[in-house]
Every structure is written in structure tokens, then in C-alpha cells.
mmCIF file of C-alpha atoms in Angstrom:
data_model
loop_
_atom_site.group_PDB
_atom_site.id
_atom_site.type_symbol
_atom_site.label_atom_id
_atom_site.label_comp_id
_atom_site.label_asym_id
_atom_site.label_seq_id
_atom_site.Cartn_x
_atom_site.Cartn_y
_atom_site.Cartn_z
ATOM 1 C CA MET A 26 -71.115 22.221 64.323
ATOM 2 C CA ARG A 27 -69.077 19.389 65.774
ATOM 3 C CA ASP A 28 -71.312 16.841 64.017
ATOM 4 C CA ARG A 29 -71.016 18.621 60.747
ATOM 5 C CA THR A 30 -67.293 18.802 61.139
ATOM 6 C CA ARG A 31 -66.945 15.087 61.854
ATOM 7 C CA THR A 32 -69.269 14.253 59.055
ATOM 8 C CA GLY A 33 -67.354 16.554 56.722
ATOM 9 C CA ILE A 34 -63.987 14.934 57.293
ATOM 10 C CA PRO A 35 -65.041 11.424 56.285
ATOM 11 C CA GLY A 36 -66.818 12.982 53.380
ATOM 12 C CA LEU A 37 -63.625 14.644 52.241
ATOM 13 C CA ALA A 38 -61.746 11.400 52.684
ATOM 14 C CA ALA A 39 -64.309 9.581 50.627
ATOM 15 C CA LEU A 40 -64.046 12.197 47.966
ATOM 16 C CA ALA A 41 -60.273 11.806 47.978
ATOM 17 C CA VAL A 42 -60.526 8.031 47.606
ATOM 18 C CA MET A 43 -63.021 8.403 44.793
ATOM 19 C CA ALA A 44 -60.763 10.915 43.107
ATOM 20 C CA ALA A 45 -57.815 8.561 43.445
ATOM 21 C CA LEU A 46 -59.790 5.687 42.024
ATOM 22 C CA GLY A 47 -61.001 7.891 39.248
ATOM 23 C CA ALA A 48 -57.469 8.984 38.490
ATOM 24 C CA GLY A 49 -56.202 5.427 38.537
ATOM 25 C CA GLY A 50 -58.987 4.320 36.286
ATOM 26 C CA CYS A 51 -58.241 7.122 33.856
ATOM 27 C CA SER A 52 -54.561 6.198 33.832
ATOM 28 C CA ARG A 53 -55.189 2.551 33.010
ATOM 29 C CA SER A 54 -57.861 3.476 30.543
ATOM 30 C CA GLY A 55 -55.497 6.003 28.949
ATOM 31 C CA GLY A 56 -52.662 3.463 28.728
ATOM 32 C CA ALA A 57 -54.907 0.897 27.155
ATOM 33 C CA ASP A 58 -56.302 3.476 24.814
ATOM 34 C CA ALA A 59 -52.761 4.587 23.957
ATOM 35 C CA GLY A 60 -51.756 1.010 23.230
ATOM 36 C CA SER A 61 -54.828 0.503 21.117
ATOM 37 C CA ALA A 62 -54.206 3.806 19.443
ATOM 38 C CA ALA A 63 -50.649 2.754 18.724
ATOM 39 C CA ARG A 64 -51.919 -0.430 17.148
ATOM 40 C CA ARG A 65 -54.640 1.398 15.314
ATOM 41 C CA GLY A 66 -52.407 4.295 14.349
ATOM 42 C CA GLY A 67 -49.471 2.078 13.339
ATOM 43 C CA GLY A 68 -51.472 -0.766 11.926
ATOM 44 C CA PRO A 69 -49.242 -2.994 9.842
ATOM 45 C CA VAL A 70 -45.614 -1.945 10.175
ATOM 46 C CA PRO A 71 -44.302 -0.199 7.026
ATOM 47 C CA VAL A 72 -41.228 -1.952 5.674
ATOM 48 C CA ALA A 73 -39.006 -1.857 2.602
ATOM 49 C CA VAL A 74 -38.564 -5.113 0.749
ATOM 50 C CA VAL A 75 -35.909 -6.403 -1.618
ATOM 51 C CA GLU A 76 -35.896 -9.614 -3.586
ATOM 52 C CA ALA A 77 -32.913 -11.871 -2.995
ATOM 53 C CA ALA A 78 -31.126 -12.275 -6.313
ATOM 54 C CA PRO A 79 -27.690 -13.165 -7.725
ATOM 55 C CA HIS A 80 -25.139 -10.340 -7.696
ATOM 56 C CA ASP A 81 -21.474 -9.831 -8.488
ATOM 57 C CA LEU A 82 -19.597 -8.785 -5.351
ATOM 58 C CA ALA A 83 -15.991 -7.680 -5.046
ATOM 59 C CA ARG A 84 -13.876 -6.460 -2.150
ATOM 60 C CA SER A 85 -10.875 -4.187 -2.465
ATOM 61 C CA VAL A 86 -8.572 -2.276 -0.153
ATOM 62 C CA THR A 87 -6.664 0.975 -0.670
ATOM 63 C CA VAL A 88 -3.401 1.701 1.129
ATOM 64 C CA THR A 89 -0.894 4.534 0.862
ATOM 65 C CA GLY A 90 2.861 4.740 0.624
ATOM 66 C CA PRO A 91 5.661 6.902 -0.782
ATOM 67 C CA LEU A 92 6.775 6.671 -4.390
ATOM 68 C CA GLU A 93 10.371 5.454 -4.523
ATOM 69 C CA PRO A 94 12.908 4.499 -7.177
ATOM 70 C CA LEU A 95 13.510 0.784 -7.447
ATOM 71 C CA ARG A 96 17.246 1.381 -7.104
ATOM 72 C CA LEU A 97 19.174 3.997 -5.161
ATOM 73 C CA VAL A 98 22.786 3.935 -6.330
ATOM 74 C CA ALA A 99 25.505 5.170 -3.975
ATOM 75 C CA VAL A 100 28.494 6.738 -5.759
ATOM 76 C CA ASN A 101 31.695 6.462 -3.696
ATOM 77 C CA ALA A 102 35.250 7.605 -4.339
ATOM 78 C CA GLN A 103 37.468 4.817 -5.642
ATOM 79 C CA SER A 104 40.617 6.854 -5.239
ATOM 80 C CA ALA A 105 41.877 9.311 -2.618
ATOM 81 C CA GLY A 106 42.643 12.936 -3.425
ATOM 82 C CA ILE A 107 41.337 16.488 -3.666
ATOM 83 C CA LEU A 108 38.214 17.201 -5.713
ATOM 84 C CA GLU A 109 39.161 19.737 -8.332
ATOM 85 C CA SER A 110 35.619 19.918 -9.748
ATOM 86 C CA VAL A 111 32.047 18.902 -8.878
ATOM 87 C CA LEU A 112 29.825 19.080 -11.942
ATOM 88 C CA VAL A 113 26.301 18.220 -10.742
ATOM 89 C CA GLU A 114 23.789 19.387 -8.175
ATOM 90 C CA GLU A 115 20.923 17.661 -6.406
ATOM 91 C CA GLY A 116 17.983 17.270 -8.762
ATOM 92 C CA ASP A 117 20.119 17.066 -11.895
ATOM 93 C CA ARG A 118 19.266 14.257 -14.287
ATOM 94 C CA VAL A 119 22.330 12.318 -15.415
ATOM 95 C CA THR A 120 23.081 9.590 -17.935
ATOM 96 C CA ALA A 121 25.093 6.436 -17.353
ATOM 97 C CA GLY A 122 28.816 7.225 -17.602
ATOM 98 C CA GLN A 123 28.368 10.995 -17.217
ATOM 99 C CA LEU A 124 31.204 12.762 -15.367
ATOM 100 C CA LEU A 125 30.031 13.895 -11.930
ATOM 101 C CA ALA A 126 33.281 15.044 -10.323
ATOM 102 C CA GLN A 127 37.029 15.019 -10.914
ATOM 103 C CA ILE A 128 39.774 14.276 -8.414
ATOM 104 C CA ASP A 129 43.078 16.091 -8.957
ATOM 105 C CA ALA A 130 45.038 13.498 -10.913
ATOM 106 C CA ARG A 131 48.275 15.371 -11.660
ATOM 107 C CA GLU A 132 50.411 13.273 -9.342
ATOM 108 C CA MET A 133 48.798 10.057 -10.531
ATOM 109 C CA SER A 134 49.291 11.086 -14.165
ATOM 110 C CA ALA A 135 52.977 11.724 -13.478
ATOM 111 C CA GLN A 136 53.300 8.328 -11.846
ATOM 112 C CA LEU A 137 51.605 6.800 -14.884
ATOM 113 C CA ALA A 138 54.054 8.511 -17.243
ATOM 114 C CA ARG A 139 56.977 7.252 -15.180
ATOM 115 C CA ALA A 140 55.573 3.709 -15.159
ATOM 116 C CA GLU A 141 55.069 3.830 -18.928
ATOM 117 C CA ALA A 142 58.703 4.880 -19.399
ATOM 118 C CA VAL A 143 59.895 2.061 -17.166
ATOM 119 C CA LEU A 144 57.694 -0.339 -19.118
ATOM 120 C CA ALA A 145 59.145 0.797 -22.423
ATOM 121 C CA ASN A 146 62.706 0.204 -21.191
ATOM 122 C CA ALA A 147 61.787 -3.163 -19.671
ATOM 123 C CA GLU A 148 60.119 -4.288 -22.869
ATOM 124 C CA THR A 149 63.097 -3.226 -24.981
ATOM 125 C CA ALA A 150 65.540 -5.090 -22.748
ATOM 126 C CA PHE A 151 63.400 -8.203 -22.692
ATOM 127 C CA ARG A 152 62.855 -8.266 -26.459
ATOM 128 C CA ARG A 153 66.599 -7.834 -27.091
ATOM 129 C CA ALA A 154 67.492 -10.627 -24.709
ATOM 130 C CA GLU A 155 64.805 -12.818 -26.200
ATOM 131 C CA SER A 156 66.284 -12.417 -29.676
ATOM 132 C CA LEU A 157 69.789 -13.146 -28.402
ATOM 133 C CA GLN A 158 68.696 -16.168 -26.450
ATOM 134 C CA ALA A 159 68.143 -18.072 -29.689
ATOM 135 C CA GLY A 160 71.926 -17.988 -30.270
ATOM 136 C CA ASP A 161 72.696 -18.893 -26.708
ATOM 137 C CA LEU A 162 74.130 -15.411 -26.171
ATOM 138 C CA VAL A 163 72.001 -14.779 -23.074
ATOM 139 C CA ALA A 164 71.722 -17.014 -20.080
ATOM 140 C CA GLU A 165 68.313 -18.447 -19.305
ATOM 141 C CA SER A 166 68.375 -16.932 -15.828
ATOM 142 C CA GLU A 167 69.057 -13.452 -17.214
ATOM 143 C CA LEU A 168 66.179 -13.832 -19.675
ATOM 144 C CA ASP A 169 63.875 -14.885 -16.834
ATOM 145 C CA ALA A 170 64.866 -11.840 -14.798
ATOM 146 C CA LEU A 171 64.176 -9.516 -17.728
ATOM 147 C CA ARG A 172 60.838 -11.244 -18.352
ATOM 148 C CA SER A 173 59.874 -10.698 -14.721
ATOM 149 C CA SER A 174 60.871 -7.026 -14.830
ATOM 150 C CA TYR A 175 58.833 -6.578 -17.969
ATOM 151 C CA GLY A 176 55.768 -8.126 -16.295
ATOM 152 C CA ILE A 177 56.132 -5.944 -13.201
ATOM 153 C CA ALA A 178 56.445 -2.833 -15.353
ATOM 154 C CA ARG A 179 53.255 -3.727 -17.204
ATOM 155 C CA ALA A 180 51.426 -4.252 -13.896
ATOM 156 C CA ASP A 181 52.598 -0.856 -12.653
ATOM 157 C CA VAL A 182 51.267 0.818 -15.777
ATOM 158 C CA GLU A 183 47.882 -0.872 -15.335
ATOM 159 C CA LEU A 184 47.818 0.167 -11.675
ATOM 160 C CA TRP A 185 48.409 3.849 -12.417
ATOM 161 C CA ARG A 186 46.067 3.828 -15.384
ATOM 162 C CA THR A 187 43.355 2.482 -13.091
ATOM 163 C CA ARG A 188 44.076 5.134 -10.464
ATOM 164 C CA VAL A 189 43.925 7.874 -13.062
ATOM 165 C CA ALA A 190 40.645 6.439 -14.360
ATOM 166 C CA PHE A 191 39.278 6.316 -10.807
ATOM 167 C CA SER A 192 39.961 10.028 -10.468
ATOM 168 C CA ARG A 193 37.009 10.519 -12.796
ATOM 169 C CA ILE A 194 33.787 10.050 -10.803
ATOM 170 C CA THR A 195 31.106 8.935 -13.248
ATOM 171 C CA ALA A 196 27.439 7.951 -12.932
ATOM 172 C CA PRO A 197 27.021 4.158 -12.806
ATOM 173 C CA ALA A 198 23.403 4.452 -13.975
ATOM 174 C CA ALA A 199 21.018 6.990 -15.429
ATOM 175 C CA GLY A 200 18.723 8.777 -13.023
ATOM 176 C CA VAL A 201 18.359 11.798 -10.784
ATOM 177 C CA VAL A 202 20.954 13.007 -8.299
ATOM 178 C CA THR A 203 19.165 12.895 -4.949
ATOM 179 C CA ALA A 204 22.158 13.632 -2.706
ATOM 180 C CA LYS A 205 25.448 15.490 -3.113
ATOM 181 C CA ARG A 206 27.775 15.246 -0.120
ATOM 182 C CA VAL A 207 30.941 17.014 -1.313
ATOM 183 C CA GLU A 208 32.069 20.304 -2.804
ATOM 184 C CA ARG A 209 34.991 21.430 -4.935
ATOM 185 C CA GLY A 210 38.193 21.312 -2.880
ATOM 186 C CA SER A 211 37.014 18.546 -0.558
ATOM 187 C CA ALA A 212 39.576 15.932 0.412
ATOM 188 C CA VAL A 213 38.200 12.455 -0.113
ATOM 189 C CA ALA A 214 39.451 9.042 0.873
ATOM 190 C CA THR A 215 38.793 5.777 -0.863
ATOM 191 C CA ASN A 216 35.122 4.760 -0.397
ATOM 192 C CA THR A 217 34.011 8.248 0.675
ATOM 193 C CA ALA A 218 30.302 8.675 -0.155
ATOM 194 C CA LEU A 219 29.988 11.392 -2.800
ATOM 195 C CA PHE A 220 26.538 11.182 -4.444
ATOM 196 C CA THR A 221 23.307 9.185 -4.481
ATOM 197 C CA ILE A 222 21.504 8.605 -7.768
ATOM 198 C CA ALA A 223 17.897 7.471 -7.966
ATOM 199 C CA ASP A 224 17.485 5.138 -10.911
ATOM 200 C CA ASP A 225 13.932 6.203 -11.727
ATOM 201 C CA ALA A 226 13.571 4.019 -14.811
ATOM 202 C CA VAL A 227 11.394 1.850 -12.560
ATOM 203 C CA MET A 228 9.422 3.472 -9.740
ATOM 204 C CA VAL A 229 7.820 1.474 -6.947
ATOM 205 C CA VAL A 230 5.431 2.038 -4.074
ATOM 206 C CA ARG A 231 6.106 0.157 -0.857
ATOM 207 C CA VAL A 232 2.933 -0.192 1.196
ATOM 208 C CA GLN A 233 1.881 -2.021 4.349
ATOM 209 C CA VAL A 234 -1.018 -4.471 3.973
ATOM 210 C CA SER A 235 -3.005 -6.147 6.742
ATOM 211 C CA GLU A 236 -2.376 -9.835 7.323
ATOM 212 C CA MET A 237 -6.098 -10.391 6.694
ATOM 213 C CA ASP A 238 -5.806 -8.885 3.209
ATOM 214 C CA VAL A 239 -2.339 -9.916 2.071
ATOM 215 C CA VAL A 240 -3.376 -13.586 1.876
ATOM 216 C CA HIS A 241 -5.499 -12.642 -1.149
ATOM 217 C CA LEU A 242 -2.563 -11.053 -3.025
ATOM 218 C CA ARG A 243 -0.081 -12.708 -5.375
ATOM 219 C CA GLU A 244 3.076 -11.451 -7.042
ATOM 220 C CA GLY A 245 2.217 -10.288 -10.542
ATOM 221 C CA ASN A 246 -1.313 -9.178 -9.630
ATOM 222 C CA ALA A 247 -2.419 -5.854 -11.097
ATOM 223 C CA ALA A 248 -3.019 -2.841 -8.856
ATOM 224 C CA ALA A 249 -4.446 0.617 -9.518
ATOM 225 C CA VAL A 250 -2.152 3.453 -8.439
ATOM 226 C CA SER A 251 -2.922 7.151 -8.132
ATOM 227 C CA LEU A 252 -0.789 10.058 -6.950
ATOM 228 C CA ASP A 253 -2.146 12.836 -4.781
ATOM 229 C CA ALA A 254 -0.224 15.221 -7.038
ATOM 230 C CA TYR A 255 -2.237 13.936 -10.032
ATOM 231 C CA PRO A 256 -5.581 12.780 -8.557
ATOM 232 C CA LYS A 257 -7.284 12.436 -11.958
ATOM 233 C CA VAL A 258 -4.589 10.187 -13.438
ATOM 234 C CA GLN A 259 -4.736 6.451 -12.767
ATOM 235 C CA LEU A 260 -1.480 4.573 -13.210
ATOM 236 C CA GLU A 261 -1.015 0.887 -13.836
ATOM 237 C CA GLY A 262 0.830 -1.039 -11.179
ATOM 238 C CA ARG A 263 1.806 -4.644 -10.600
ATOM 239 C CA ILE A 264 2.817 -6.433 -7.429
ATOM 240 C CA ARG A 265 6.557 -6.967 -7.732
ATOM 241 C CA ARG A 266 7.269 -8.456 -4.342
ATOM 242 C CA ILE A 267 5.430 -9.551 -1.197
ATOM 243 C CA PHE A 268 7.786 -9.612 1.764
ATOM 244 C CA PRO A 269 7.956 -12.896 3.678
ATOM 245 C CA GLY A 270 6.929 -11.766 7.164
ATOM 246 C CA ALA A 271 4.520 -9.492 9.018
ATOM 247 C CA ASP A 272 5.504 -6.905 11.600
ATOM 248 C CA PRO A 273 5.023 -8.605 14.994
ATOM 249 C CA VAL A 274 3.293 -5.552 16.464
ATOM 250 C CA SER A 275 1.197 -4.086 13.646
ATOM 251 C CA ARG A 276 0.642 -7.389 11.775
ATOM 252 C CA LEU A 277 1.263 -5.538 8.525
ATOM 253 C CA VAL A 278 3.159 -7.064 5.602
ATOM 254 C CA PRO A 279 5.268 -4.915 3.228
ATOM 255 C CA VAL A 280 4.199 -5.168 -0.404
ATOM 256 C CA GLU A 281 6.141 -3.609 -3.290
ATOM 257 C CA VAL A 282 4.200 -2.426 -6.339
ATOM 258 C CA ALA A 283 6.042 -1.452 -9.528
ATOM 259 C CA LEU A 284 4.592 1.279 -11.741
ATOM 260 C CA GLY A 285 4.126 0.697 -15.432
ATOM 261 C CA ASN A 286 4.727 3.363 -18.046
ATOM 262 C CA VAL A 287 4.078 6.804 -16.597
ATOM 263 C CA PRO A 288 2.131 8.986 -19.060
ATOM 264 C CA ALA A 289 3.751 12.051 -20.560
ATOM 265 C CA GLY A 290 3.058 15.099 -18.462
ATOM 266 C CA VAL A 291 3.103 13.184 -15.176
ATOM 267 C CA ASP A 292 6.246 14.086 -13.251
ATOM 268 C CA ALA A 293 6.287 11.182 -10.799
ATOM 269 C CA ARG A 294 8.976 12.119 -8.294
ATOM 270 C CA PRO A 295 10.426 10.123 -5.408
ATOM 271 C CA GLY A 296 8.586 10.900 -2.187
ATOM 272 C CA PHE A 297 5.186 11.623 -3.777
ATOM 273 C CA LEU A 298 2.291 10.064 -1.861
ATOM 274 C CA ALA A 299 0.723 7.197 -3.791
ATOM 275 C CA ARG A 300 -2.557 5.369 -3.202
ATOM 276 C CA VAL A 301 -2.650 1.726 -4.221
ATOM 277 C CA ALA A 302 -5.922 -0.187 -4.660
ATOM 278 C CA PHE A 303 -5.826 -3.990 -4.546
ATOM 279 C CA ASP A 304 -8.702 -6.232 -5.630
ATOM 280 C CA LEU A 305 -8.903 -8.878 -2.916
ATOM 281 C CA GLU A 306 -11.949 -11.070 -3.461
ATOM 282 C CA ALA A 307 -14.614 -11.497 -6.123
ATOM 283 C CA ARG A 308 -17.885 -13.415 -5.983
ATOM 284 C CA LEU A 309 -19.757 -13.706 -9.269
ATOM 285 C CA GLY A 310 -23.448 -14.527 -9.375
ATOM 286 C CA VAL A 311 -23.827 -15.104 -5.636
ATOM 287 C CA LEU A 312 -27.058 -14.618 -3.707
ATOM 288 C CA ALA A 313 -26.878 -11.283 -1.898
ATOM 289 C CA VAL A 314 -29.063 -8.876 0.076
ATOM 290 C CA PRO A 315 -28.477 -5.389 1.491
ATOM 291 C CA VAL A 316 -26.431 -5.367 4.684
ATOM 292 C CA THR A 317 -29.322 -3.560 6.396
ATOM 293 C CA ALA A 318 -31.505 -6.643 5.930
ATOM 294 C CA VAL A 319 -29.346 -8.869 8.116
ATOM 295 C CA GLY A 320 -29.794 -8.985 11.862
ATOM 296 C CA VAL A 321 -27.491 -10.683 14.341
ATOM 297 C CA GLY A 322 -28.740 -12.465 17.443
ATOM 298 C CA ASP A 323 -27.596 -15.120 19.878
ATOM 299 C CA GLY A 324 -28.230 -17.774 17.263
ATOM 300 C CA GLY A 325 -26.285 -15.983 14.549
ATOM 301 C CA SER A 326 -27.437 -14.035 11.491
ATOM 302 C CA TYR A 327 -31.064 -13.913 10.422
ATOM 303 C CA LEU A 328 -33.435 -12.262 7.933
ATOM 304 C CA TYR A 329 -37.108 -11.341 8.038
ATOM 305 C CA LEU A 330 -39.032 -12.745 5.089
ATOM 306 C CA VAL A 331 -42.365 -11.409 3.874
ATOM 307 C CA GLN A 332 -45.073 -14.075 3.707
ATOM 308 C CA ALA A 333 -48.415 -12.589 2.565
ATOM 309 C CA ASP A 334 -48.836 -9.676 4.982
ATOM 310 C CA THR A 335 -46.836 -11.126 7.882
ATOM 311 C CA VAL A 336 -43.177 -11.825 8.511
ATOM 312 C CA ALA A 337 -41.142 -14.893 9.367
ATOM 313 C CA ARG A 338 -37.663 -14.955 10.825
ATOM 314 C CA ARG A 339 -35.142 -17.082 8.912
ATOM 315 C CA PRO A 340 -31.631 -17.965 10.172
ATOM 316 C CA VAL A 341 -28.977 -17.629 7.456
ATOM 317 C CA THR A 342 -25.242 -17.929 6.956
ATOM 318 C CA THR A 343 -23.330 -15.084 5.320
ATOM 319 C CA GLY A 344 -20.112 -14.528 3.412
ATOM 320 C CA LEU A 345 -18.455 -11.565 1.705
ATOM 321 C CA THR A 346 -19.593 -8.063 2.674
ATOM 322 C CA THR A 347 -18.869 -5.112 0.395
ATOM 323 C CA ASP A 348 -20.398 -1.831 -0.738
ATOM 324 C CA GLY A 349 -23.512 -2.242 1.393
ATOM 325 C CA TRP A 350 -24.245 -5.797 0.219
ATOM 326 C CA ILE A 351 -23.687 -9.129 1.918
ATOM 327 C CA GLU A 352 -23.444 -12.588 0.437
ATOM 328 C CA VAL A 353 -25.931 -15.148 1.770
ATOM 329 C CA THR A 354 -24.327 -18.572 1.630
ATOM 330 C CA GLY A 355 -27.101 -20.608 3.218
ATOM 331 C CA GLY A 356 -30.720 -20.514 4.372
ATOM 332 C CA LEU A 357 -32.165 -18.424 1.537
ATOM 333 C CA GLU A 358 -33.426 -19.013 -1.986
ATOM 334 C CA ALA A 359 -33.323 -16.630 -4.922
ATOM 335 C CA GLY A 360 -36.558 -14.711 -5.400
ATOM 336 C CA THR A 361 -37.443 -14.620 -1.704
ATOM 337 C CA ARG A 362 -38.751 -11.250 -0.534
ATOM 338 C CA VAL A 363 -36.598 -9.953 2.313
ATOM 339 C CA ILE A 364 -37.235 -6.940 4.549
ATOM 340 C CA SER A 365 -34.336 -4.535 4.072
ATOM 341 C CA SER A 366 -35.470 -1.778 6.467
ATOM 342 C CA GLY A 367 -38.163 -1.216 9.069
ATOM 343 C CA HIS A 368 -37.617 -4.521 10.871
ATOM 344 C CA VAL A 369 -35.839 -3.255 13.983
ATOM 345 C CA ASN A 370 -38.682 -4.049 16.418
ATOM 346 C CA LEU A 371 -40.452 -6.720 14.400
ATOM 347 C CA ARG A 372 -41.427 -10.091 15.778
ATOM 348 C CA PRO A 373 -42.263 -13.224 13.804
ATOM 349 C CA GLY A 374 -45.899 -13.121 12.727
ATOM 350 C CA ALA A 375 -46.155 -9.324 12.837
ATOM 351 C CA GLN A 376 -48.260 -7.711 10.140
ATOM 352 C CA VAL A 377 -46.396 -5.503 7.697
ATOM 353 C CA ARG A 378 -47.151 -3.170 4.874
ATOM 354 C CA ILE A 379 -44.681 -2.847 2.009
ATOM 355 C CA SER A 380 -43.901 0.829 1.609
ATOM 356 C CA GLY A 381 -40.941 0.703 -0.733
ATOM 357 C CA SER A 382 -38.150 -1.316 -2.260
ATOM 358 C CA GLY A 383 -34.679 -1.687 -0.840
ATOM 359 C CA ALA A 384 -31.259 -0.838 -2.231
ATOM 360 C CA GLY A 385 -30.433 -1.313 -5.876
ATOM 361 C CA SER A 386 -28.163 -3.922 -7.295
ATOM 362 C CA PRO A 387 -24.383 -3.527 -6.932
ATOM 363 C CA ARG A 388 -23.862 -4.596 -10.524
#
């Protein structure tokens, strides 16, 4: 029994070693078979191919901003007094010269009547003395004094006429009343702010544009404008002004776009959100490939080209990127077949099988 037991233990150990070797051999064999199977199963790598060809590329940017009137006109009191009437409300449309409010002018009118009476007397006295002066019946000094009194009386009349006129608060321009700050019975002093009128004859959108984009814009350039309130209506815009400096924090530059004629039925009001699209760059007839075709490595950008049933890696230089396409400025000729997808794990010389074409033309 002891001999059998001793003999049995080495036997078990030997069996264990053999099993381990067998397992290891199966593992290596399986890995090799798996690799072979991968090569056999995958075979040539399926890829999509596109032919490098000339395309028209363009880049644009869309930014948002509020719709505003070009001019906001502040209407202030030019004379002090009590408002006896206020004739407009916020939102009312007014015409140039329309009466907005009236200051009580009774005292000023009385002063004007008094000044006119004084003027009439001064003029009569001066004219009489002037006629007598021809016969040396009036001294020159007396005539000068009457002339001076006549001039002062005329100035007083003009002063009170102006004050009476200033009691009428009128609209300096046509537009919409956007603010009313007083009511009937309010006491106002000279230069008190009464109303604000938006001169909406010209509406503008003030937007903020990146410093990287604003360098492509020029005053007078066209821009497409749409309002969220009227998403199906496209309005014509034109760059009216590009402000001289960028914000030091955001690096954004204010740009003012003026709207052209607003179609009938579009009630474009101040404060509406507007979207402005600027065309920044255009490349006509440039060699381009899908963005998905371009890889980036330590040496820069590259493409995989199809040569027979294998691939070659080609370094290239690129330019404008837009709408899924990228301009190739160097390293590629028109008509070259380029892999647009399926090249993630490719290596130069790998076998490929063309399974489809790439993206269509951006034209």
C-alpha cells in the first residue's frame, strides 16, 4: 500500500504537469488560431472610398442679438410748469411734430400778451421819434434810447413766444413711444425726461462676433436675418458698422446690421430676437475630401490612398473646413482615390476591399 501510494503521488503530479502543458498548448494554439481566424474572417479590410475632386466650399457663422431701432429719441421738457394734458401712451405710433403733452401755459400767455403790448408802445414811440428826427425835433440821444427800448421789447416778445411754444411737447421724429414717464398734473422742470420714441424707420441688430470671424467681415457686406417670431421669413440685412475694438475678456467685437425693407405682415418690434448669418469665407473649385478621410498624427495631417488593393499613407496640408468637407491645399492630386471611412486601424500596405463610396459633393 505504501508503495502504491508513493507511486500514485508522482503519477498525479505527472498528470497535473501534462494537463498544464496541454492547457498551455491549447491556449497558444487557440490564440494563433484566433489570429488566423481574424485574418481569414476579416480578410481585406472593407473601406469606403471617395475620389478627390474640386468643390466649392463656404464657411458662415450665425449669431443672435436683439432687434433695436437705429435711433432712440429722448423727449425732454424745454419749459417748466404743470402738465395739463398727456396725449399718448406707451406703444402709440406718432408722427413727427405730433403733440404729445401740453404744459399749462396761461401765465406764459399772459406774459406774452403784456410783452406784445409793451412792444407796440415802444414801436410807436420809436417810429414817431424817427420821423421827427429828420427835422431835428428830437435829440439823437433820445432817439437812441427809444431804439434800444424798441429792441428790448421785441426780444421780450420773442422770449415769451418761445416759452409758450415750448409748453407744447411735440414728437421730434416719427416712431413708437417706448417710454412715458409723466402723467397729467405732473410738475416738470426744464430738461425733465418725459418720453422716449423709437425711430423704427431703420431697425438694426447689434451682435457680438468672434475675433476669429470678424476679420472676414466688411462694412456694407450683406447678411441674412431671421426673427424667431417669423422663422419662415428671411430678411435682408447689411453690415452698417463694425466697432473698433474687441471686449478684452470675451474677445467679441460688436457688429451692427441694418435691416432692409421689412415685408408687409411682418411686425418687427424692438426687442425681438434676431439671428444673423454672415458669409465668412468662400473657396471655389478647391480640392476637397470628406473630413472623415483626414487623420492627424505627430507629423500632421494625412490621408490613406488606395493603390490596387493596398493602401498608402500620404501626408497632406489642409485649409478650410465646412459642412463635413475639408480643403486639401497640398500633397494630393485630383482624381486620387482616398479612403473616407474604415481606416481607423489601417497600416500602410494593408489590404483593403472597397465596400462603398464616401460622402457626396457639397455643391
